[in-house]
Short mmCIF file of N, CA and C in Angstrom, two decimals:
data_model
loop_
_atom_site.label_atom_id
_atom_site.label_comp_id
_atom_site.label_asym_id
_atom_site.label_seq_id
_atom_site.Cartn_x
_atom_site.Cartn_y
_atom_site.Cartn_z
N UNK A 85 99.00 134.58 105.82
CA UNK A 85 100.11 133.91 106.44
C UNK A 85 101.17 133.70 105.38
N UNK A 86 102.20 133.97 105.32
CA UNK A 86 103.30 133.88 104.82
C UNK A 86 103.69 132.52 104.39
N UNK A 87 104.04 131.72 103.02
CA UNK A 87 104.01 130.47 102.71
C UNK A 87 105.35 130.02 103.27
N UNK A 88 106.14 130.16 104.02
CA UNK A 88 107.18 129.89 104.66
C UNK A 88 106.57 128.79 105.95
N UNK A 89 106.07 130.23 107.13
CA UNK A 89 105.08 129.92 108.00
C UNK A 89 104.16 128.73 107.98
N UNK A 90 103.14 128.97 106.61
CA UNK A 90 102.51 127.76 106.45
C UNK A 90 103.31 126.33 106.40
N UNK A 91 104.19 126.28 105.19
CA UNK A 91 105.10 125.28 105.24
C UNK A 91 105.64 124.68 106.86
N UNK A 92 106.18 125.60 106.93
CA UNK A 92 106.48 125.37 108.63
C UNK A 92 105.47 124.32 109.38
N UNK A 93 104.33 125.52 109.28
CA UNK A 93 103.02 124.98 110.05
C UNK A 93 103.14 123.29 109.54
N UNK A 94 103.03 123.42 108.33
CA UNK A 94 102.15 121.19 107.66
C UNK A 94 103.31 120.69 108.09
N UNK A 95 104.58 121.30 108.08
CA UNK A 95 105.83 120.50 109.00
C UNK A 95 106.13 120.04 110.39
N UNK A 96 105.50 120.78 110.62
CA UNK A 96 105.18 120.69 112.08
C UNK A 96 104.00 119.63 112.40
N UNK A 97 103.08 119.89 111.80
CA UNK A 97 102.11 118.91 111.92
C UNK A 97 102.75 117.43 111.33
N UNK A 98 102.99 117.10 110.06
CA UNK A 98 103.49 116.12 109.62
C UNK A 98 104.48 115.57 110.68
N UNK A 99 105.57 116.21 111.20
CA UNK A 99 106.43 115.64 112.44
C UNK A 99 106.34 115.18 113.87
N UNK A 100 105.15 116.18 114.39
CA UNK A 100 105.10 116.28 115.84
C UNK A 100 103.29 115.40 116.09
N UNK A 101 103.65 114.65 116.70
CA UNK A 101 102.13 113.84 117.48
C UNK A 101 101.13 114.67 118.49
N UNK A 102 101.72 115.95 118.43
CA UNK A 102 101.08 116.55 119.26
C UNK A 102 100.04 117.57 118.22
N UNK A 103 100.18 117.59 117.57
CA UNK A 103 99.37 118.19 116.27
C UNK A 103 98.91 120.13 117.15
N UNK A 104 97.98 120.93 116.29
CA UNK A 104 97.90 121.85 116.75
C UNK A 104 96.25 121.80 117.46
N UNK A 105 95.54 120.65 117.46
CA UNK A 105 94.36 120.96 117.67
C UNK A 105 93.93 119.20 118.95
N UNK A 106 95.54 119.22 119.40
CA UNK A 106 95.32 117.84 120.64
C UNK A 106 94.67 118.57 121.72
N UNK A 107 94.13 117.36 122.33
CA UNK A 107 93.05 117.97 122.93
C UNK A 107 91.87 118.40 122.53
N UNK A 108 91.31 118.88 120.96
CA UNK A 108 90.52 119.06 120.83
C UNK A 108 89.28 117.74 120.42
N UNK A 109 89.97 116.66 120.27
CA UNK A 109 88.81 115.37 120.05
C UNK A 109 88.61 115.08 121.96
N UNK A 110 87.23 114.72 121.69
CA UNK A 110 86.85 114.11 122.94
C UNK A 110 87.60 112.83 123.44
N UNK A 111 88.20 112.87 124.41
CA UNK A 111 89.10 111.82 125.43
C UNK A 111 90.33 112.23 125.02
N UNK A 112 91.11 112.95 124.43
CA UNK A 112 92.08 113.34 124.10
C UNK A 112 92.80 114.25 125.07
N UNK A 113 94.19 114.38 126.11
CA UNK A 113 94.25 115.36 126.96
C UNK A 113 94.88 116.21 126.54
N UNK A 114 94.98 117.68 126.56
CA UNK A 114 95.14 118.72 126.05
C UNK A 114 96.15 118.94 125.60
N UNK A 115 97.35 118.60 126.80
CA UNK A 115 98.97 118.17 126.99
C UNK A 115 99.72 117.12 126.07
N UNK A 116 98.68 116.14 125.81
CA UNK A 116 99.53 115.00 124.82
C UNK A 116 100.36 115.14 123.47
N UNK A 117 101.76 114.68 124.26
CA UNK A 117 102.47 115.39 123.30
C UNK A 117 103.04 116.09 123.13
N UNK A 118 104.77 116.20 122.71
CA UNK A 118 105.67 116.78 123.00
C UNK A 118 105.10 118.58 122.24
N UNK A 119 105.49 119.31 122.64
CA UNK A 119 105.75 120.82 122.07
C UNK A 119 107.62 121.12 121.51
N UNK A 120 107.01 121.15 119.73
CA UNK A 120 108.60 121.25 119.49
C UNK A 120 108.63 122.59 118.85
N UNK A 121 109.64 123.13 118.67
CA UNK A 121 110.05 124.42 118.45
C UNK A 121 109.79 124.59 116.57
N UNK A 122 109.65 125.09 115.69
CA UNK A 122 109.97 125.31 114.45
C UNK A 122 110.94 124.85 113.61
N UNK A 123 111.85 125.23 114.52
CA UNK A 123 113.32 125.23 113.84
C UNK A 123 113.92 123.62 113.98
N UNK A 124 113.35 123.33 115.60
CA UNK A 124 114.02 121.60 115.58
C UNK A 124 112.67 120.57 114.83
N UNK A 125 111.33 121.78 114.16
CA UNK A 125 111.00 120.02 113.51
C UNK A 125 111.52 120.41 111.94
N UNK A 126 111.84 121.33 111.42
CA UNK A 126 112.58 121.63 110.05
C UNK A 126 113.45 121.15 110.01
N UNK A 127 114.33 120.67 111.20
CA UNK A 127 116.09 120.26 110.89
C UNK A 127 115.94 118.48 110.94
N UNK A 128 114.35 118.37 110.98
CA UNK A 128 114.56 116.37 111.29
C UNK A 128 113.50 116.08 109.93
N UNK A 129 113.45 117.16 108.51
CA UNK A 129 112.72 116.76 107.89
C UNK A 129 113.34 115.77 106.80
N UNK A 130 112.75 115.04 105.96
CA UNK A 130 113.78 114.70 105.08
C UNK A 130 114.49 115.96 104.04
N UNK A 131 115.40 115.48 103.60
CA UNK A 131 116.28 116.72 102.79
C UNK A 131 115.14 116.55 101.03
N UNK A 132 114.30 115.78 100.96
CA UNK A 132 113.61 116.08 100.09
C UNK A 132 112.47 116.41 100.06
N UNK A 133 112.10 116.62 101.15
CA UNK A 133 110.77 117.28 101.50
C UNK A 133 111.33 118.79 102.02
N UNK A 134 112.41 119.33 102.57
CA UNK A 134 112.63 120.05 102.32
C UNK A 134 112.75 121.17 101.49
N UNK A 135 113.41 120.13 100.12
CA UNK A 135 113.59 121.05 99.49
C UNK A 135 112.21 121.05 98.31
N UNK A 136 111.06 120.51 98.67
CA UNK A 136 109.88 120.52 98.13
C UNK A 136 109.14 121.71 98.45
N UNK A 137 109.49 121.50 100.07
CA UNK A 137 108.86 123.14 100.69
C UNK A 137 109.33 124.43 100.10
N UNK A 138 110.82 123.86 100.14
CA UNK A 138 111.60 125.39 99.53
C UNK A 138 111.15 125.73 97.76
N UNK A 139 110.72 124.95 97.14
CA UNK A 139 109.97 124.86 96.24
C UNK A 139 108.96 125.75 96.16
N UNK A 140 107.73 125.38 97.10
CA UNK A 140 106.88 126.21 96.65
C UNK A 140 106.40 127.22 97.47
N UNK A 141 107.67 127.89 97.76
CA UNK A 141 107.94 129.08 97.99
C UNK A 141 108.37 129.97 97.40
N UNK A 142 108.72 129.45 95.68
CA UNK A 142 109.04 129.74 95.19
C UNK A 142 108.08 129.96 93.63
N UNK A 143 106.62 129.48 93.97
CA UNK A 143 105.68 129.18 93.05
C UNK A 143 104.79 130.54 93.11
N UNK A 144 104.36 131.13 92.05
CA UNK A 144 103.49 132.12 91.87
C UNK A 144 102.02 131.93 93.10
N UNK A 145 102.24 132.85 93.62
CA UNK A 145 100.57 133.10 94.69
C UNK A 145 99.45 131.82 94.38
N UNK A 146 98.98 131.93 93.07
CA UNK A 146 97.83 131.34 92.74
C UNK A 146 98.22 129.54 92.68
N UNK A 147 99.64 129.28 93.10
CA UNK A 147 99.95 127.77 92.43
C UNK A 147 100.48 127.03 93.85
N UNK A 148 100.65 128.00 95.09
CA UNK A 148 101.19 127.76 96.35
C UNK A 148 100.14 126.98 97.16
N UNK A 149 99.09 126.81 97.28
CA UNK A 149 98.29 125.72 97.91
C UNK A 149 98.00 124.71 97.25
N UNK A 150 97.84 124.83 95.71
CA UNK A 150 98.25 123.14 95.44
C UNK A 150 99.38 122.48 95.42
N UNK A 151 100.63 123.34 95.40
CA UNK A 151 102.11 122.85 95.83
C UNK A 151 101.88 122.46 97.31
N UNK A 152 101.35 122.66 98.02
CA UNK A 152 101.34 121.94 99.57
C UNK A 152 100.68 120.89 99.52
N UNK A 153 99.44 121.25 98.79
CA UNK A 153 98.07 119.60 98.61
C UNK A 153 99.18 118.63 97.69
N UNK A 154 99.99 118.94 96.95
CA UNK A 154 100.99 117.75 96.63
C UNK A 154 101.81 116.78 97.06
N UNK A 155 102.26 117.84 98.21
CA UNK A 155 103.39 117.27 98.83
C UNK A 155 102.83 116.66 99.99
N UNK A 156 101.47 117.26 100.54
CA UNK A 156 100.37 116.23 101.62
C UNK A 156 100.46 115.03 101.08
N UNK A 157 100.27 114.87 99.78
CA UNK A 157 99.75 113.87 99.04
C UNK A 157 101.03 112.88 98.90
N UNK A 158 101.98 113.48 98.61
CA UNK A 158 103.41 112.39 98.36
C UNK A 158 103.88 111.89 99.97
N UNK A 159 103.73 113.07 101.15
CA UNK A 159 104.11 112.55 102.19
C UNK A 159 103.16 111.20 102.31
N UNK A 160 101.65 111.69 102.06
CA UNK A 160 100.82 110.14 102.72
C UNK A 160 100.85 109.08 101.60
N UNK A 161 101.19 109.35 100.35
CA UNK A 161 102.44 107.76 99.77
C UNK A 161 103.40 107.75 99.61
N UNK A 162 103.82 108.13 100.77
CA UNK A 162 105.19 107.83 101.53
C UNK A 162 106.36 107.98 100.79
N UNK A 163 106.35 109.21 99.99
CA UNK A 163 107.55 109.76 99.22
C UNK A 163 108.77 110.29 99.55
N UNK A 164 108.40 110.19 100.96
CA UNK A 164 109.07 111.22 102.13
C UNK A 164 109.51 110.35 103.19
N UNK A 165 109.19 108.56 103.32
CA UNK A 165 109.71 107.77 103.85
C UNK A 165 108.70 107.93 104.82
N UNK A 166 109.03 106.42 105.70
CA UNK A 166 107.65 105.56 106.44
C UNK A 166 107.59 106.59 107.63
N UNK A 167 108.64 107.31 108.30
CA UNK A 167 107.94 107.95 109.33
C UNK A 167 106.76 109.10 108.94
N UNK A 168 107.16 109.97 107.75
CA UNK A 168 106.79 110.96 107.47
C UNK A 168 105.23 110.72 107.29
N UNK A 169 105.46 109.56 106.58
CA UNK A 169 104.23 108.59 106.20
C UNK A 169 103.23 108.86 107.24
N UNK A 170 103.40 108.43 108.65
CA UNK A 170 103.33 107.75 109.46
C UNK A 170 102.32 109.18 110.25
N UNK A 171 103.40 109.94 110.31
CA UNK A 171 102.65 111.16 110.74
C UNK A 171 101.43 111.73 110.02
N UNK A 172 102.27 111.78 108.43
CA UNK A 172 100.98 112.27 107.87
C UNK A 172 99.59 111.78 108.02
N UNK A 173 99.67 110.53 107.90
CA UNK A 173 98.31 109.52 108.27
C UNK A 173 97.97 109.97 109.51
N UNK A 174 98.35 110.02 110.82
CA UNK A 174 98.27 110.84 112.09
C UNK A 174 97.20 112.08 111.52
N UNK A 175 98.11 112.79 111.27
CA UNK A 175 97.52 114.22 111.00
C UNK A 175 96.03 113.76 110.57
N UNK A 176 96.22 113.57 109.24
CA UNK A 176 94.86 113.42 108.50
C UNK A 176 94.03 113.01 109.17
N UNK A 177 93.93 112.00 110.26
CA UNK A 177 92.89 111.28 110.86
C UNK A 177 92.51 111.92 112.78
N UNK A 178 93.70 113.10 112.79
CA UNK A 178 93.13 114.04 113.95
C UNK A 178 92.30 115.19 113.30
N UNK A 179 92.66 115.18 112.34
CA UNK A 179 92.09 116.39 111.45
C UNK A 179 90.27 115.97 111.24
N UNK A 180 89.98 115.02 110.35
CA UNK A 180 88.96 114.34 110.85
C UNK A 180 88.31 114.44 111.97
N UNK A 181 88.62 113.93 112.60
CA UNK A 181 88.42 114.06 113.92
C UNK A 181 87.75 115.44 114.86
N UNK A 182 88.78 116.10 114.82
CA UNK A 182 88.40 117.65 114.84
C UNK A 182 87.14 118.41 114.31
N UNK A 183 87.33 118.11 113.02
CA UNK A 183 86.17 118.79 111.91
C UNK A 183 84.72 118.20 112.52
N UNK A 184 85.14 116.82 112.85
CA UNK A 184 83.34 116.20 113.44
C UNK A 184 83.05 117.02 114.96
N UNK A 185 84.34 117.60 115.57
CA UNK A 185 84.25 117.85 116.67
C UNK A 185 83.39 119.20 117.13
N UNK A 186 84.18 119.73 115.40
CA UNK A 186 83.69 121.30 115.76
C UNK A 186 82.22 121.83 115.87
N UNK A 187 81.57 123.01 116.53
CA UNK A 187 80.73 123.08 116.43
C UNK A 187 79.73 123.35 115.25
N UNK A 188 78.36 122.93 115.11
CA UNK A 188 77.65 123.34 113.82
C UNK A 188 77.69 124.92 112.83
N UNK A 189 78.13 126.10 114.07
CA UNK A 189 77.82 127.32 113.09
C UNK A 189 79.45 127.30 112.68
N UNK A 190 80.08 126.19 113.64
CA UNK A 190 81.88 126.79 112.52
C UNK A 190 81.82 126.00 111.40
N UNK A 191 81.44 124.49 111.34
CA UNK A 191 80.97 123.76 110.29
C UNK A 191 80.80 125.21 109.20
N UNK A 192 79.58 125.35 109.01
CA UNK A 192 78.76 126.07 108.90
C UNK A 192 79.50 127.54 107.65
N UNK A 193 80.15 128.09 109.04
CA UNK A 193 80.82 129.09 108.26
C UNK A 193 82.03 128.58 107.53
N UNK A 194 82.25 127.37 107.94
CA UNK A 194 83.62 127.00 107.10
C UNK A 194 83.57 126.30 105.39
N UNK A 195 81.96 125.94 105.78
CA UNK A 195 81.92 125.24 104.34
C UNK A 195 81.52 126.12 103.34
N UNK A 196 80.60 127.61 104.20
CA UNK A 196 80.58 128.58 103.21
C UNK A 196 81.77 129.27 102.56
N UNK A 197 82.77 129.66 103.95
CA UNK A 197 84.06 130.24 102.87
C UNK A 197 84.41 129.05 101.97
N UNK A 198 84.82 127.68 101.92
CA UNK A 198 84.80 127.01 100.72
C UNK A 198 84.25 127.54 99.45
N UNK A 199 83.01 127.89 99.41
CA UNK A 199 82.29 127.97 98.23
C UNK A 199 82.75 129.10 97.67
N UNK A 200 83.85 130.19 98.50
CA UNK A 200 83.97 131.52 97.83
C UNK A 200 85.73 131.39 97.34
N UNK A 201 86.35 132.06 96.35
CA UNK A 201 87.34 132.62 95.56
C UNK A 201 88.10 133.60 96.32
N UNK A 202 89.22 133.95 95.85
CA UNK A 202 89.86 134.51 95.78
C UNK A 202 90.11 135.22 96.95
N UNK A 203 89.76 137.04 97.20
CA UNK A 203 90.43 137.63 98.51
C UNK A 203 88.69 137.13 99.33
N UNK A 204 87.92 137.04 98.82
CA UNK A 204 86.17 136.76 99.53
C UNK A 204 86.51 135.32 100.37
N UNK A 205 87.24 134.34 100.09
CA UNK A 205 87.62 133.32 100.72
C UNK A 205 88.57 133.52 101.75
N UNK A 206 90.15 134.39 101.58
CA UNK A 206 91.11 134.53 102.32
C UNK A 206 89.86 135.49 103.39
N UNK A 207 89.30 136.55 103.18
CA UNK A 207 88.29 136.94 104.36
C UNK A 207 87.84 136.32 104.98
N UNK A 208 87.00 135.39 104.58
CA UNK A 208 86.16 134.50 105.16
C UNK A 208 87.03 133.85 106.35
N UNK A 209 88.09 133.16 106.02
CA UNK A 209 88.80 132.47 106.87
C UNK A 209 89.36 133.28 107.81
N UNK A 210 89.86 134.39 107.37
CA UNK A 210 90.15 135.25 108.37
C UNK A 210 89.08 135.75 109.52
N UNK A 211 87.45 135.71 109.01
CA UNK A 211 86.72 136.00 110.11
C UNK A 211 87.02 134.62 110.70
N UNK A 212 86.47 134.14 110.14
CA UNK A 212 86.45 132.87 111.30
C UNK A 212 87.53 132.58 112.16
N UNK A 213 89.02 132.69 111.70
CA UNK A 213 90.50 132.97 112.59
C UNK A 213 89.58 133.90 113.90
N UNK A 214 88.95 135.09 113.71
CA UNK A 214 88.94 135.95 114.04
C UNK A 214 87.59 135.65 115.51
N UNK A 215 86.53 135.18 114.93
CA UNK A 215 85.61 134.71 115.48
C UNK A 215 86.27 133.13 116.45
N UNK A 216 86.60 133.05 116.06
CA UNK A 216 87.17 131.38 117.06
C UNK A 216 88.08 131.96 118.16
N UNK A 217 89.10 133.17 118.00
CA UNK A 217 89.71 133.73 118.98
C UNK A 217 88.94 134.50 119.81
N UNK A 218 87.94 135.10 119.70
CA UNK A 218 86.79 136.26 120.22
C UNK A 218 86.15 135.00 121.14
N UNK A 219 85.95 133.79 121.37
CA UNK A 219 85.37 133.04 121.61
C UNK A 219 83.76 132.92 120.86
N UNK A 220 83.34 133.22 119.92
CA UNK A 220 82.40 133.02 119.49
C UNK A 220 81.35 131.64 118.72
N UNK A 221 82.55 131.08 118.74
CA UNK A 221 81.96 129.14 118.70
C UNK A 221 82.43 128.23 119.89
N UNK A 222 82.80 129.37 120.85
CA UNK A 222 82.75 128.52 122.37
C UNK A 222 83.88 128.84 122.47
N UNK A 223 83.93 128.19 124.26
CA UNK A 223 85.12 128.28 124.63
C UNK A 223 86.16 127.38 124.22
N UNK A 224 85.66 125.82 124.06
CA UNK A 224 86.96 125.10 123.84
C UNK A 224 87.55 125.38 122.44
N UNK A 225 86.65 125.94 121.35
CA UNK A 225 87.43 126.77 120.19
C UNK A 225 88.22 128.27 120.19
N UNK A 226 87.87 128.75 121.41
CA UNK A 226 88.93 130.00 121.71
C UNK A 226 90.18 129.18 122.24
N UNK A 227 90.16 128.09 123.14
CA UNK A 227 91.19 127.32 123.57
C UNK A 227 92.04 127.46 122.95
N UNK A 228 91.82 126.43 121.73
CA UNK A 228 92.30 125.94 120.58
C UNK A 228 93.42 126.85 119.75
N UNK A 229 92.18 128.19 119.42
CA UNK A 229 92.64 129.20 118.61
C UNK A 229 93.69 129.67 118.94
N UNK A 230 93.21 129.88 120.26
CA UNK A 230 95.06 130.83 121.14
C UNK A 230 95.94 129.85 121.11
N UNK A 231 95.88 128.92 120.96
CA UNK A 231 96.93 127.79 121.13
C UNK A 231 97.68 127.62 119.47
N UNK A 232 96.73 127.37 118.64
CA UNK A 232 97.24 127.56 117.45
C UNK A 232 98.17 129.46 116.72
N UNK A 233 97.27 130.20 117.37
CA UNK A 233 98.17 131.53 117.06
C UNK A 233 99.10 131.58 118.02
N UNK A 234 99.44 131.36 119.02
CA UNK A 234 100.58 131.47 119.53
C UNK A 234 101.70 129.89 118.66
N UNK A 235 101.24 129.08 118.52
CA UNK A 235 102.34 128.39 117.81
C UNK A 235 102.81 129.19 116.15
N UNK A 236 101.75 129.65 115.88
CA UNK A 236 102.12 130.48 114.28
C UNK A 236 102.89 131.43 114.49
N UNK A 237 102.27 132.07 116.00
CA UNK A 237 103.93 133.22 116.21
C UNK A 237 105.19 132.96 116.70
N UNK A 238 105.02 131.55 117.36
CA UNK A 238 106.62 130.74 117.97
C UNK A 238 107.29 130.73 116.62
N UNK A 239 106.61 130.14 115.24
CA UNK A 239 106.84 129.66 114.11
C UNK A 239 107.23 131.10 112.99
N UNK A 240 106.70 132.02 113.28
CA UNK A 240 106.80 133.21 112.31
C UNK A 240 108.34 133.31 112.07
N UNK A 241 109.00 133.72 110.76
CA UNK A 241 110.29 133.75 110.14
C UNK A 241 111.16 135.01 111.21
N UNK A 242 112.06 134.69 111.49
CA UNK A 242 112.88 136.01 112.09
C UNK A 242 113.33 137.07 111.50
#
């Protein structure tokens, strides 16, 4: 995925209450929660988290996911001001949420790609992208999946 995209993506999440995986905690309805476009949650970010993103887009391959785990980190102490705050804490605690939700063999395969490096990790995740769309850890994780790749392609750069 393109670090633009991604950026996009934690922007999106950080802004919008509707996160990419609502609906997926139990009592949660699928719908909750506005659906915003890319472009209108980039234009309500702060102008310094902006230009944090535009940052590390600008960081060598190997230094671009801890430039995001940073700026996770400054949004949730609130470097980025109390709403941003506000969301981020959101996020983090649907995210949670989710992970207890998911089933044991995605657990499973997810904590193994953890343990692996380099392109053996970007694979890994990619099966599992791959396996969650196939429906192969169920249906409500094919749900999910199509729901999340179609927002990554609403979101993809023009």
């Amino acid at each position: 995925m393109p670090l633009i995209q991604t950026a996009g993506l934690f922007a999106a999440g950080l802004l919008t209450t509707s996160g990419l995986f609502t609906g997926a905690v139990p009592g949660a309805a699928p719908d909750d929660g506005p659906r915003v476009p890319c472009g209108a949650v980039w234009s309500q970010l702060p102008e310094d988290l902006q230009e944090d993103l535009r940052a590390v887009r600008d960081l060598p391959a190997g230094e671009k996911a801890a430039g995001l785990r940073e700026i996770r980190r400054d949004a949730l102490d609130g470097d980025y001001g109390n709403r941003v705050q506000r969301f981020a804490e959101r996020r983090d605690e649907r995210i949670r949420a989710v992970r207890r939700a998911l089933p044991e063999e995605m657990k499973a395969d997810l904590r193994a790609a953890r343990n692996l490096t380099g392109e053996a990790r970007l694979d890994a995740y990619r099966a599992i992208r791959s396996g969650a769309l196939a429906g192969e850890y169920g249906d409500r994780v094919q749900e999910v999946a199509v729901q999340v790749q179609e927002r990554r392609e609403a979101c993809r750069p023009s």
